[in-house]
Amino acid sequence: MSFLDHIDPLTETAIAELTAAADSAELDRARVRYLGLNGEVTALLKQLGTLPKEQRPEAGQKINRAKNRLESLLNERRTELELAASLPKVPSDFTLPGRRPTVGRLHPLTQITEEIVRSFRKIGFAVADGPEVEDDYHCFDALNTPADHPARDTQDTFFIRQGTAASQPATSPTPMILRTHTSSVQIRVMEKQPPPVRIIVPGRVYRRDNADATHNPTFHQVEGLYVDRGITVGDLKGTVEFVFRDLMGPDTKIRFRPHYFSYTEPSFEIDFSSALTRKMGRDWLEIAGCGMVHPKVFENVGYDPETWTGWAFGFGIERIAMIRYGVTDIRLFYENDQRFLRQF
Amino acid sequence: MKVTLNWLKQYVAFDWTAEELAERLTMLGLEVEGIVKSGGEFEGIVVGEVLTRNKVEGSDKLSVCRVNDGTGERQVICGAQNFKAGDKVALILPGASLPAKPGEPPFTIKVRKVMGVESHGMLCSPRELGLAEDADGILILPPEARTGQSFAEHLGCAAGDVVFDLEVTPNRPDLNSLIGIAREIAAVTGNPLRIPNLESLKAATADPSAGKPQTRPTDQWVTVRLEAPDLCPRYVARVVSGVKIGPSPDWLRQALGKVGIRSISNVVDVTNFVMLETGQPLHAFDYSLLTRPTDSAASAATPTIVVRRATPGETFTTLDGKKHTLNEGNLLIADSVKGIALAGVMGGQNTEINDQTSDVLIESAYFHPTHIRATSKQLDLRTESSYRFERGADVGIADWASRRCVQLILETAGGLPTPGVVDAYPAPAPLAEVCLRFSKTNALLGIEIAGTEQRRLLESLSLEPTASSDTEGTFRIPSFRVDLKREIDLIEEVCRLYGIDKIPGTTPRGAVGFNDFDRTHDALTEVRHLMNALGLDECQGQTLISDSAAAHLTPTEETVFLSHPLSADMNVLRPSLIPGLLDTLSRNAHHKNPDVAMFEIGRVFSNRDGKVIENRELAIALTGLRANPFWAGDDRSAKCDLFDLKGLLEEFFEQFGLPRIAWNRNPSPRSLYVESAAILLGGKLPLGELGQLHPLLAKQHDLRNPVFLARLDLDAVLARRNQSRSFKAIPQFPTVRRDVALLLPETVTHDSVLGAVRQSKTANLQQVDLFDVFKGQNVPEGQKSMAYAFTYRHAERTLTDNEVNTAHAALVTQITKKLGATVRE
């Protein structure tokens, strides 16, 4: 009986063993036993040389077929076992809380400001900026609000102490103040650039009010200014309507009421009405002031009021945020309680 | 300004409801801030006639009365003593309520028994009716009062009344008067304005045949000398002699009471009434208290009213009993020896109307707004009068108001008017004229309003056209419209009367805006979003902080102080956002949230040689847990440390294209920090600092965990930001990594290791990464182990093991020699 007669039974045994292997360690042991360097199948190949030359090809093919069969089975089983090993042992509890990376939030006032800026940019406005510490020329006089103007009474202003306490300057320099409105930037921009002008100015402003639920000495405004040829009250209304609908929802109604600001004429206050105001039990809620730029203001910055007309408006960002989110105390914006900030 | 519906209706007819009127006035620019309905308050109160009055048995005070209520008789018990049978009284019927006092529930009258006697109603006192503050006894009505008439009707406010609180804008002083407001309503309705008729006065002064005794003309009673016509260009004086000072009649008390003015006496009330009616403040002096010249010439014995500047240091006691020390900037009304009124602000105690006053001098003048404003501010004395003068009174109404005042004094206090007037008005100001190009209105409003219509609208406001064509009109501005100065002002009036709601909005159009700041705005937004992505919440702090908080960050001489701060907590402009962040951490800690990671972007202020410099800062604060709470993991309770903060900053600098940042430890950190480092760009340019909050300060803020702070000069960062990006080919050939752990003296920094590596100029070395720093077991005292991974790669071929080994060995030798290190095996 030739060793060739062992091929088939050996193959069958090997197949059984590979199939039965319960994990990759057992599988590996079976591999070594049959297909390893000193394995039984490998041994058969080594015995080929003992056969007569003419029998060798046939015998070799037979052994190789068996070996290939075993190797493919081995690979198949290995994949199977590896897969089995990688399956979860215990089913996962999908209700456990996830591991959350921290992503910060923007301050609600920033979010509102960004929305306002986005709305205005849609219709061609650029963002402008100016100093918060101002002189009273830019904050008042240039805006047609001279020193003895009654309108100046309504704005209580913070003054910067000049010189040190020890050495007060001999001649009183121009008083420096904290700007009471962003309108001062209108003047700064128009002084610097020729018309047309189309800007919005978000920023901090200051009034000498003690902090309470509706006041904080620091708050934010957005100013809009558009100067061009042939600008009309209709343009002002159209833009205000566009922006407020964009901002407060398409059901928002806008109402203009004649009012008085020294730097615009005619001047208006803007009321809006929406589901939000109705929820607050009000038909109309005052939200902004606006008007056509007063010719005197144009004269002050060297624009010819016969050629150029324009409008300006301004509103408080806190007020919008308070209405939008139902915040009832302005101080919350400046306390930065994380439980507050994380709601927006 | 408060007005009532019924009072307004005396001057113009309209049939709007209270709500409609409020809406119309609001849309005219006279915002109605409040509406209070009153007057239904006298419901169930009638004029009654006392038929009999008898004592209640067993009581000293109570009487039982039979009272006619107009429909029949009823029995009423009363405790008052000031009435008798036959008197007309205010009778409140059972079921009705007395007018409610603010904050009190209404008192409802019921049929009740007093000492066994039933009372079907009550006789009311003026106090119970809300007509007077203090009064003894019940209200006795004049005998001619009609029994059974409703009490409200008797008072002349049958339908009830509505009080409107109006916000008058500072440009419209003319609207601080009933007539002014009525004029607006007249303009809108087209109904005529009904100015009170002064004919009766003419009769009283001009008709000697009327049988009334005559008195000498006004200019023989008083002369007026204007010494400061720039401050007081007009002074009208009239005298009423022989008045009887007493309480005002009901209608007058009611009218004033409803708009919040206390009734004082008939003459004083009349001056207030006329002020509310016309907007012209008036003052009444007791004529007998004016000093007469002592020289005996009879004609010269006339007192002289001198309108003059106060002498420096002159003192004056106003009606309210306050003594003021004046200076030349204050204007006084004086007689020949003393001040008698602080012009336009308040009268003097020395010439006040009193019970004995018989002759009254009435002042109706015009004072310059700026001057009144300054005096009122200086003396901290604000009155209805100063309020009106400082906004600009109507110089043209002075005489009319004076006559109206005389008319009402005669009606309410009797007396004789002196014929004629002393009207010192040396230089009457001509009325201004303003031209309006009708096309200009249309160009500005964006609609077409015909010239004739524009003219009609302006005329309805009593602007008188002096010249008019198809294209333009010139209008004479009445003296009460001090706000109408130029064309744009007339355009506004056209817009207002035409109705802003009728001007359609036009779709946004036109020029594209530009401004240099626009990009900066976007960059700031980018920084904010990146900070969010790095796990930081944005906060917004107060700009105003305390100088003691600021002192930790900046020397006093560089701090910007307010001149009149609200409080010591808010007396400087923040030199950094750090103090605000600390407050934020502290506040959160108080609310049991010790884990906070926040940033703020905002302006900070510094004083450089007297100039205020504004910069933008980015500040970050980290404290508490590093990661969100989780239910597994060894490091879940790890706290933030310096390197969390540094890592954030490194990521920020990389994203903003700022390579080669140096972190130079400060050998002596400022008081804020226990340890800190300067952040330098390119090793030189300071961008900011980071550090750990000093534990003492942390304790002061109730912060238990270490706090890490950073601040960056955002202007400097953005100025040097590098946004250029260029593609580099992705490496084709594999990298080879060699690790080495070095034992180094503790004081050797990572930077010096990198320095030594750089110095070696090792070929093909791509990257050096620190992957472990270790002290303790097997590491000698005073030393540390730092493990580095060195990555080698050649751009054009695969490196052989051999060449990497050779290069790496040479590198390690160099480092160890240079740093006194040994290789840890």
mmCIF file of C-alpha atoms in Angstrom, chain B residues 177-452:
data_model
loop_
_atom_site.group_PDB
_atom_site.id
_atom_site.type_symbol
_atom_site.label_atom_id
_atom_site.label_comp_id
_atom_site.label_asym_id
_atom_site.label_seq_id
_atom_site.Cartn_x
_atom_site.Cartn_y
_atom_site.Cartn_z
ATOM 1 C CA SER B 177 -51.387 122.639 25.769
ATOM 2 C CA LEU B 178 -54.993 121.700 25.193
ATOM 3 C CA ILE B 179 -55.341 124.195 22.376
ATOM 4 C CA GLY B 180 -52.204 122.849 20.722
ATOM 5 C CA ILE B 181 -53.516 119.312 20.775
ATOM 6 C CA ALA B 182 -56.945 120.471 19.640
ATOM 7 C CA ARG B 183 -55.245 122.241 16.730
ATOM 8 C CA GLU B 184 -53.845 118.907 15.552
ATOM 9 C CA ILE B 185 -57.271 117.317 15.813
ATOM 10 C CA ALA B 186 -58.786 120.245 13.932
ATOM 11 C CA ALA B 187 -56.215 119.784 11.184
ATOM 12 C CA VAL B 188 -57.069 116.121 10.798
ATOM 13 C CA THR B 189 -60.844 116.423 11.062
ATOM 14 C CA GLY B 190 -61.238 119.683 9.216
ATOM 15 C CA ASN B 191 -63.420 120.905 12.079
ATOM 16 C CA PRO B 192 -62.722 124.450 13.255
ATOM 17 C CA LEU B 193 -60.586 125.162 16.277
ATOM 18 C CA ARG B 194 -62.722 126.859 18.942
ATOM 19 C CA ILE B 195 -60.629 129.346 20.841
ATOM 20 C CA PRO B 196 -62.368 130.706 23.966
ATOM 21 C CA ASN B 197 -64.149 133.948 23.371
ATOM 22 C CA LEU B 198 -62.807 136.928 25.331
ATOM 23 C CA GLU B 199 -65.675 139.295 24.510
ATOM 24 C CA SER B 200 -66.959 139.290 28.088
ATOM 25 C CA LEU B 201 -63.634 140.644 29.211
ATOM 26 C CA LYS B 202 -63.778 143.469 26.727
ATOM 27 C CA ALA B 203 -67.102 144.464 28.171
ATOM 28 C CA ALA B 204 -65.775 144.355 31.700
ATOM 29 C CA THR B 205 -62.834 146.622 31.004
ATOM 30 C CA ALA B 206 -64.104 148.977 28.336
ATOM 31 C CA ASP B 207 -67.587 149.887 29.304
ATOM 32 C CA PRO B 208 -67.717 152.507 32.017
ATOM 33 C CA SER B 209 -71.426 152.875 31.479
ATOM 34 C CA ALA B 210 -71.991 149.364 32.724
ATOM 35 C CA GLY B 211 -72.313 150.893 36.096
ATOM 36 C CA LYS B 212 -69.325 149.113 37.533
ATOM 37 C CA PRO B 213 -66.769 151.158 39.366
ATOM 38 C CA GLN B 214 -63.763 151.963 37.262
ATOM 39 C CA THR B 215 -60.127 151.756 38.196
ATOM 40 C CA ARG B 216 -57.090 153.515 36.828
ATOM 41 C CA PRO B 217 -55.402 151.998 33.745
ATOM 42 C CA THR B 218 -52.838 149.263 34.116
ATOM 43 C CA ASP B 219 -49.841 151.452 33.330
ATOM 44 C CA GLN B 220 -50.678 153.503 36.392
ATOM 45 C CA TRP B 221 -50.516 150.375 38.501
ATOM 46 C CA VAL B 222 -47.240 149.019 37.308
ATOM 47 C CA THR B 223 -44.337 149.674 35.004
ATOM 48 C CA VAL B 224 -42.054 147.025 33.547
ATOM 49 C CA ARG B 225 -38.340 147.353 32.828
ATOM 50 C CA LEU B 226 -36.556 144.651 30.838
ATOM 51 C CA GLU B 227 -32.878 144.746 31.765
ATOM 52 C CA ALA B 228 -32.015 141.531 29.951
ATOM 53 C CA PRO B 229 -34.087 141.524 26.776
ATOM 54 C CA ASP B 230 -31.918 138.704 25.417
ATOM 55 C CA LEU B 231 -33.274 136.419 28.159
ATOM 56 C CA CYS B 232 -36.717 137.950 28.418
ATOM 57 C CA PRO B 233 -37.830 139.727 25.244
ATOM 58 C CA ARG B 234 -41.471 140.097 26.297
ATOM 59 C CA TYR B 235 -43.283 140.720 29.567
ATOM 60 C CA VAL B 236 -47.027 141.280 29.749
ATOM 61 C CA ALA B 237 -48.512 142.574 33.018
ATOM 62 C CA ARG B 238 -52.147 143.002 33.984
ATOM 63 C CA VAL B 239 -53.806 143.712 37.296
ATOM 64 C CA VAL B 240 -57.115 142.593 38.724
ATOM 65 C CA SER B 241 -58.103 144.520 41.794
ATOM 66 C CA GLY B 242 -60.441 143.561 44.542
ATOM 67 C CA VAL B 243 -60.483 139.847 44.036
ATOM 68 C CA LYS B 244 -61.697 137.491 46.696
ATOM 69 C CA ILE B 245 -59.307 134.591 47.204
ATOM 70 C CA GLY B 246 -61.117 131.366 47.958
ATOM 71 C CA PRO B 247 -61.560 127.817 46.820
ATOM 72 C CA SER B 248 -62.076 127.202 43.130
ATOM 73 C CA PRO B 249 -65.435 126.253 41.746
ATOM 74 C CA ASP B 250 -66.020 122.553 41.139
ATOM 75 C CA TRP B 251 -65.453 122.634 37.387
ATOM 76 C CA LEU B 252 -62.013 124.177 37.842
ATOM 77 C CA ARG B 253 -60.973 121.859 40.666
ATOM 78 C CA GLN B 254 -62.201 118.911 38.628
ATOM 79 C CA ALA B 255 -60.412 119.939 35.474
ATOM 80 C CA LEU B 256 -57.095 120.343 37.251
ATOM 81 C CA GLY B 257 -57.576 117.310 39.466
ATOM 82 C CA LYS B 258 -58.112 114.978 36.554
ATOM 83 C CA VAL B 259 -54.786 115.907 35.005
ATOM 84 C CA GLY B 260 -52.983 115.656 38.312
ATOM 85 C CA ILE B 261 -52.728 119.278 39.458
ATOM 86 C CA ARG B 262 -53.701 120.083 43.032
ATOM 87 C CA SER B 263 -56.188 122.825 43.580
ATOM 88 C CA ILE B 264 -54.747 125.707 45.660
ATOM 89 C CA SER B 265 -57.015 128.735 45.317
ATOM 90 C CA ASN B 266 -59.176 130.253 42.639
ATOM 91 C CA VAL B 267 -56.530 132.682 41.340
ATOM 92 C CA VAL B 268 -53.649 130.219 41.373
ATOM 93 C CA ASP B 269 -55.842 127.542 39.810
ATOM 94 C CA VAL B 270 -56.775 129.902 37.010
ATOM 95 C CA THR B 271 -53.110 130.537 36.169
ATOM 96 C CA ASN B 272 -52.568 126.783 36.011
ATOM 97 C CA PHE B 273 -55.698 126.245 33.982
ATOM 98 C CA VAL B 274 -54.665 128.828 31.413
ATOM 99 C CA MET B 275 -51.169 127.355 31.285
ATOM 100 C CA LEU B 276 -52.640 123.954 30.451
ATOM 101 C CA GLU B 277 -55.037 125.531 27.995
ATOM 102 C CA THR B 278 -52.529 127.681 26.118
ATOM 103 C CA GLY B 279 -49.120 126.283 27.046
ATOM 104 C CA GLN B 280 -48.188 129.720 28.380
ATOM 105 C CA PRO B 281 -46.976 129.620 32.006
ATOM 106 C CA LEU B 282 -48.410 132.479 34.048
ATOM 107 C CA HIS B 283 -47.701 133.788 37.483
ATOM 108 C CA ALA B 284 -49.882 135.756 39.873
ATOM 109 C CA PHE B 285 -48.323 138.098 42.454
ATOM 110 C CA ASP B 286 -50.009 139.694 45.443
ATOM 111 C CA TYR B 287 -49.827 143.272 44.207
ATOM 112 C CA SER B 288 -49.814 144.747 47.694
ATOM 113 C CA LEU B 289 -46.557 142.984 48.517
ATOM 114 C CA LEU B 290 -44.659 144.718 45.715
ATOM 115 C CA THR B 291 -42.455 147.496 46.946
ATOM 116 C CA ARG B 292 -43.547 150.990 45.955
ATOM 117 C CA PRO B 293 -41.031 153.732 45.513
ATOM 118 C CA THR B 294 -40.991 155.870 48.617
ATOM 119 C CA ASP B 295 -40.634 159.262 46.952
ATOM 120 C CA SER B 296 -43.925 160.987 47.187
ATOM 121 C CA ALA B 297 -44.711 161.878 43.587
ATOM 122 C CA ALA B 298 -47.990 160.170 43.157
ATOM 123 C CA SER B 299 -47.445 159.018 39.609
ATOM 124 C CA ALA B 300 -44.101 157.569 40.525
ATOM 125 C CA ALA B 301 -45.586 155.594 43.374
ATOM 126 C CA THR B 302 -46.154 152.819 40.869
ATOM 127 C CA PRO B 303 -44.218 149.633 41.568
ATOM 128 C CA THR B 304 -41.773 148.695 38.847
ATOM 129 C CA ILE B 305 -41.278 145.134 37.702
ATOM 130 C CA VAL B 306 -37.627 144.732 36.800
ATOM 131 C CA VAL B 307 -36.545 141.718 34.821
ATOM 132 C CA ARG B 308 -32.854 141.492 35.623
ATOM 133 C CA ARG B 309 -29.961 139.122 36.173
ATOM 134 C CA ALA B 310 -29.396 138.193 39.791
ATOM 135 C CA THR B 311 -26.403 139.714 41.485
ATOM 136 C CA PRO B 312 -23.754 137.170 42.426
ATOM 137 C CA GLY B 313 -24.609 135.672 45.806
ATOM 138 C CA GLU B 314 -28.115 137.099 45.862
ATOM 139 C CA THR B 315 -30.457 134.785 47.725
ATOM 140 C CA PHE B 316 -34.051 134.098 46.891
ATOM 141 C CA THR B 317 -36.717 131.949 48.525
ATOM 142 C CA THR B 318 -39.081 130.235 46.134
ATOM 143 C CA LEU B 319 -42.719 129.310 46.801
ATOM 144 C CA ASP B 320 -41.725 125.874 48.018
ATOM 145 C CA GLY B 321 -39.815 127.483 50.882
ATOM 146 C CA LYS B 322 -36.379 126.645 49.484
ATOM 147 C CA LYS B 323 -33.700 129.287 49.629
ATOM 148 C CA HIS B 324 -31.449 129.555 46.591
ATOM 149 C CA THR B 325 -28.180 131.348 46.149
ATOM 150 C CA LEU B 326 -28.095 132.844 42.682
ATOM 151 C CA ASN B 327 -25.526 134.155 40.259
ATOM 152 C CA GLU B 328 -25.494 136.364 37.194
ATOM 153 C CA GLY B 329 -26.649 133.477 35.057
ATOM 154 C CA ASN B 330 -30.030 133.468 36.783
ATOM 155 C CA LEU B 331 -32.819 135.760 35.748
ATOM 156 C CA LEU B 332 -34.990 137.343 38.429
ATOM 157 C CA ILE B 333 -38.299 139.113 38.319
ATOM 158 C CA ALA B 334 -37.846 141.875 40.888
ATOM 159 C CA ASP B 335 -39.431 144.972 42.202
ATOM 160 C CA SER B 336 -37.339 147.990 43.091
ATOM 161 C CA VAL B 337 -35.741 146.307 46.090
ATOM 162 C CA LYS B 338 -36.156 142.519 45.992
ATOM 163 C CA GLY B 339 -36.541 139.548 43.781
ATOM 164 C CA ILE B 340 -40.132 138.334 43.542
ATOM 165 C CA ALA B 341 -39.859 135.380 41.165
ATOM 166 C CA LEU B 342 -37.227 133.128 39.687
ATOM 167 C CA ALA B 343 -38.046 133.932 36.094
ATOM 168 C CA GLY B 344 -39.918 131.158 34.332
ATOM 169 C CA VAL B 345 -39.213 128.651 37.046
ATOM 170 C CA MET B 346 -41.022 129.506 40.270
ATOM 171 C CA GLY B 347 -42.514 132.455 42.089
ATOM 172 C CA GLY B 348 -41.283 133.822 45.383
ATOM 173 C CA GLN B 349 -42.658 133.293 48.830
ATOM 174 C CA ASN B 350 -42.546 137.038 49.471
ATOM 175 C CA THR B 351 -45.284 137.891 46.964
ATOM 176 C CA GLU B 352 -47.316 134.711 47.042
ATOM 177 C CA ILE B 353 -51.096 134.866 46.653
ATOM 178 C CA ASN B 354 -52.674 134.426 50.083
ATOM 179 C CA ASP B 355 -56.060 134.588 51.757
ATOM 180 C CA GLN B 356 -55.778 138.350 52.203
ATOM 181 C CA THR B 357 -54.723 139.086 48.644
ATOM 182 C CA SER B 358 -56.998 141.618 47.056
ATOM 183 C CA ASP B 359 -55.091 142.952 44.043
ATOM 184 C CA VAL B 360 -53.391 140.499 41.731
ATOM 185 C CA LEU B 361 -50.632 141.206 39.251
ATOM 186 C CA ILE B 362 -50.570 138.697 36.436
ATOM 187 C CA GLU B 363 -47.328 137.957 34.664
ATOM 188 C CA SER B 364 -47.314 136.462 31.182
ATOM 189 C CA ALA B 365 -43.819 136.524 29.727
ATOM 190 C CA TYR B 366 -41.458 134.787 27.380
ATOM 191 C CA PHE B 367 -38.112 133.504 28.655
ATOM 192 C CA HIS B 368 -35.303 132.100 26.581
ATOM 193 C CA PRO B 369 -35.285 128.259 26.572
ATOM 194 C CA THR B 370 -31.531 127.783 27.034
ATOM 195 C CA HIS B 371 -31.498 130.102 29.976
ATOM 196 C CA ILE B 372 -34.440 128.485 31.767
ATOM 197 C CA ARG B 373 -32.957 125.081 31.152
ATOM 198 C CA ALA B 374 -29.646 126.092 32.657
ATOM 199 C CA THR B 375 -31.201 127.699 35.739
ATOM 200 C CA SER B 376 -33.581 124.832 36.306
ATOM 201 C CA LYS B 377 -30.720 122.362 36.040
ATOM 202 C CA GLN B 378 -28.400 124.438 38.202
ATOM 203 C CA LEU B 379 -30.946 124.796 41.019
ATOM 204 C CA ASP B 380 -32.394 121.332 40.476
ATOM 205 C CA LEU B 381 -35.804 122.921 40.295
ATOM 206 C CA ARG B 382 -38.157 121.580 37.677
ATOM 207 C CA THR B 383 -41.682 122.918 37.367
ATOM 208 C CA GLU B 384 -44.518 122.836 34.855
ATOM 209 C CA SER B 385 -43.433 126.343 33.999
ATOM 210 C CA SER B 386 -39.734 125.645 33.486
ATOM 211 C CA TYR B 387 -40.622 122.519 31.507
ATOM 212 C CA ARG B 388 -42.580 124.625 29.035
ATOM 213 C CA PHE B 389 -40.188 127.547 28.807
ATOM 214 C CA GLU B 390 -37.122 125.375 28.307
ATOM 215 C CA ARG B 391 -38.775 123.657 25.380
ATOM 216 C CA GLY B 392 -39.788 126.949 23.820
ATOM 217 C CA ALA B 393 -42.978 128.802 24.707
ATOM 218 C CA ASP B 394 -45.052 130.806 22.262
ATOM 219 C CA VAL B 395 -43.992 134.436 22.436
ATOM 220 C CA GLY B 396 -47.078 135.370 20.461
ATOM 221 C CA ILE B 397 -49.626 134.058 22.951
ATOM 222 C CA ALA B 398 -48.391 136.051 25.969
ATOM 223 C CA ASP B 399 -51.018 138.773 25.734
ATOM 224 C CA TRP B 400 -53.928 136.497 24.867
ATOM 225 C CA ALA B 401 -53.083 134.175 27.737
ATOM 226 C CA SER B 402 -52.939 137.141 30.081
ATOM 227 C CA ARG B 403 -56.380 138.302 29.006
ATOM 228 C CA ARG B 404 -57.804 134.797 29.286
ATOM 229 C CA CYS B 405 -56.384 134.617 32.776
ATOM 230 C CA VAL B 406 -58.072 137.886 33.738
ATOM 231 C CA GLN B 407 -61.340 136.662 32.296
ATOM 232 C CA LEU B 408 -61.288 133.515 34.392
ATOM 233 C CA ILE B 409 -60.196 135.358 37.535
ATOM 234 C CA LEU B 410 -63.207 137.634 37.166
ATOM 235 C CA GLU B 411 -65.378 134.547 36.795
ATOM 236 C CA THR B 412 -63.974 132.713 39.766
ATOM 237 C CA ALA B 413 -62.672 135.376 42.144
ATOM 238 C CA GLY B 414 -64.447 138.519 41.114
ATOM 239 C CA GLY B 415 -62.639 141.850 41.133
ATOM 240 C CA LEU B 416 -62.062 144.559 38.566
ATOM 241 C CA PRO B 417 -59.671 144.348 35.653
ATOM 242 C CA THR B 418 -57.501 147.370 35.097
ATOM 243 C CA PRO B 419 -58.020 148.859 31.653
ATOM 244 C CA GLY B 420 -55.234 148.355 29.174
ATOM 245 C CA VAL B 421 -52.066 146.374 29.480
ATOM 246 C CA VAL B 422 -48.384 146.826 30.115
ATOM 247 C CA ASP B 423 -46.803 144.837 27.319
ATOM 248 C CA ALA B 424 -43.051 145.250 27.325
ATOM 249 C CA TYR B 425 -42.051 143.830 23.957
ATOM 250 C CA PRO B 426 -39.474 146.232 22.575
ATOM 251 C CA ALA B 427 -38.415 144.168 19.584
ATOM 252 C CA PRO B 428 -41.187 141.923 18.360
ATOM 253 C CA ALA B 429 -39.720 139.039 16.414
ATOM 254 C CA PRO B 430 -41.078 138.862 12.881
ATOM 255 C CA LEU B 431 -42.710 135.592 11.989
ATOM 256 C CA ALA B 432 -40.456 133.294 10.006
ATOM 257 C CA GLU B 433 -41.274 132.301 6.466
ATOM 258 C CA VAL B 434 -40.287 128.979 4.989
ATOM 259 C CA CYS B 435 -40.478 127.922 1.383
ATOM 260 C CA LEU B 436 -41.475 124.420 0.360
ATOM 261 C CA ARG B 437 -40.832 122.970 -3.081
ATOM 262 C CA PHE B 438 -43.664 120.520 -3.537
ATOM 263 C CA SER B 439 -41.478 118.292 -5.695
ATOM 264 C CA LYS B 440 -38.992 117.998 -2.842
ATOM 265 C CA THR B 441 -41.704 116.494 -0.622
ATOM 266 C CA ASN B 442 -42.535 113.938 -3.262
ATOM 267 C CA ALA B 443 -38.880 113.109 -3.891
ATOM 268 C CA LEU B 444 -38.306 112.439 -0.223
ATOM 269 C CA LEU B 445 -41.513 110.592 0.533
ATOM 270 C CA GLY B 446 -41.457 108.575 -2.659
ATOM 271 C CA ILE B 447 -45.077 109.318 -3.557
ATOM 272 C CA GLU B 448 -46.946 112.027 -5.457
ATOM 273 C CA ILE B 449 -48.900 114.495 -3.340
ATOM 274 C CA ALA B 450 -50.312 117.360 -5.383
ATOM 275 C CA GLY B 451 -49.033 120.826 -4.534
ATOM 276 C CA THR B 452 -52.537 122.007 -3.741
#
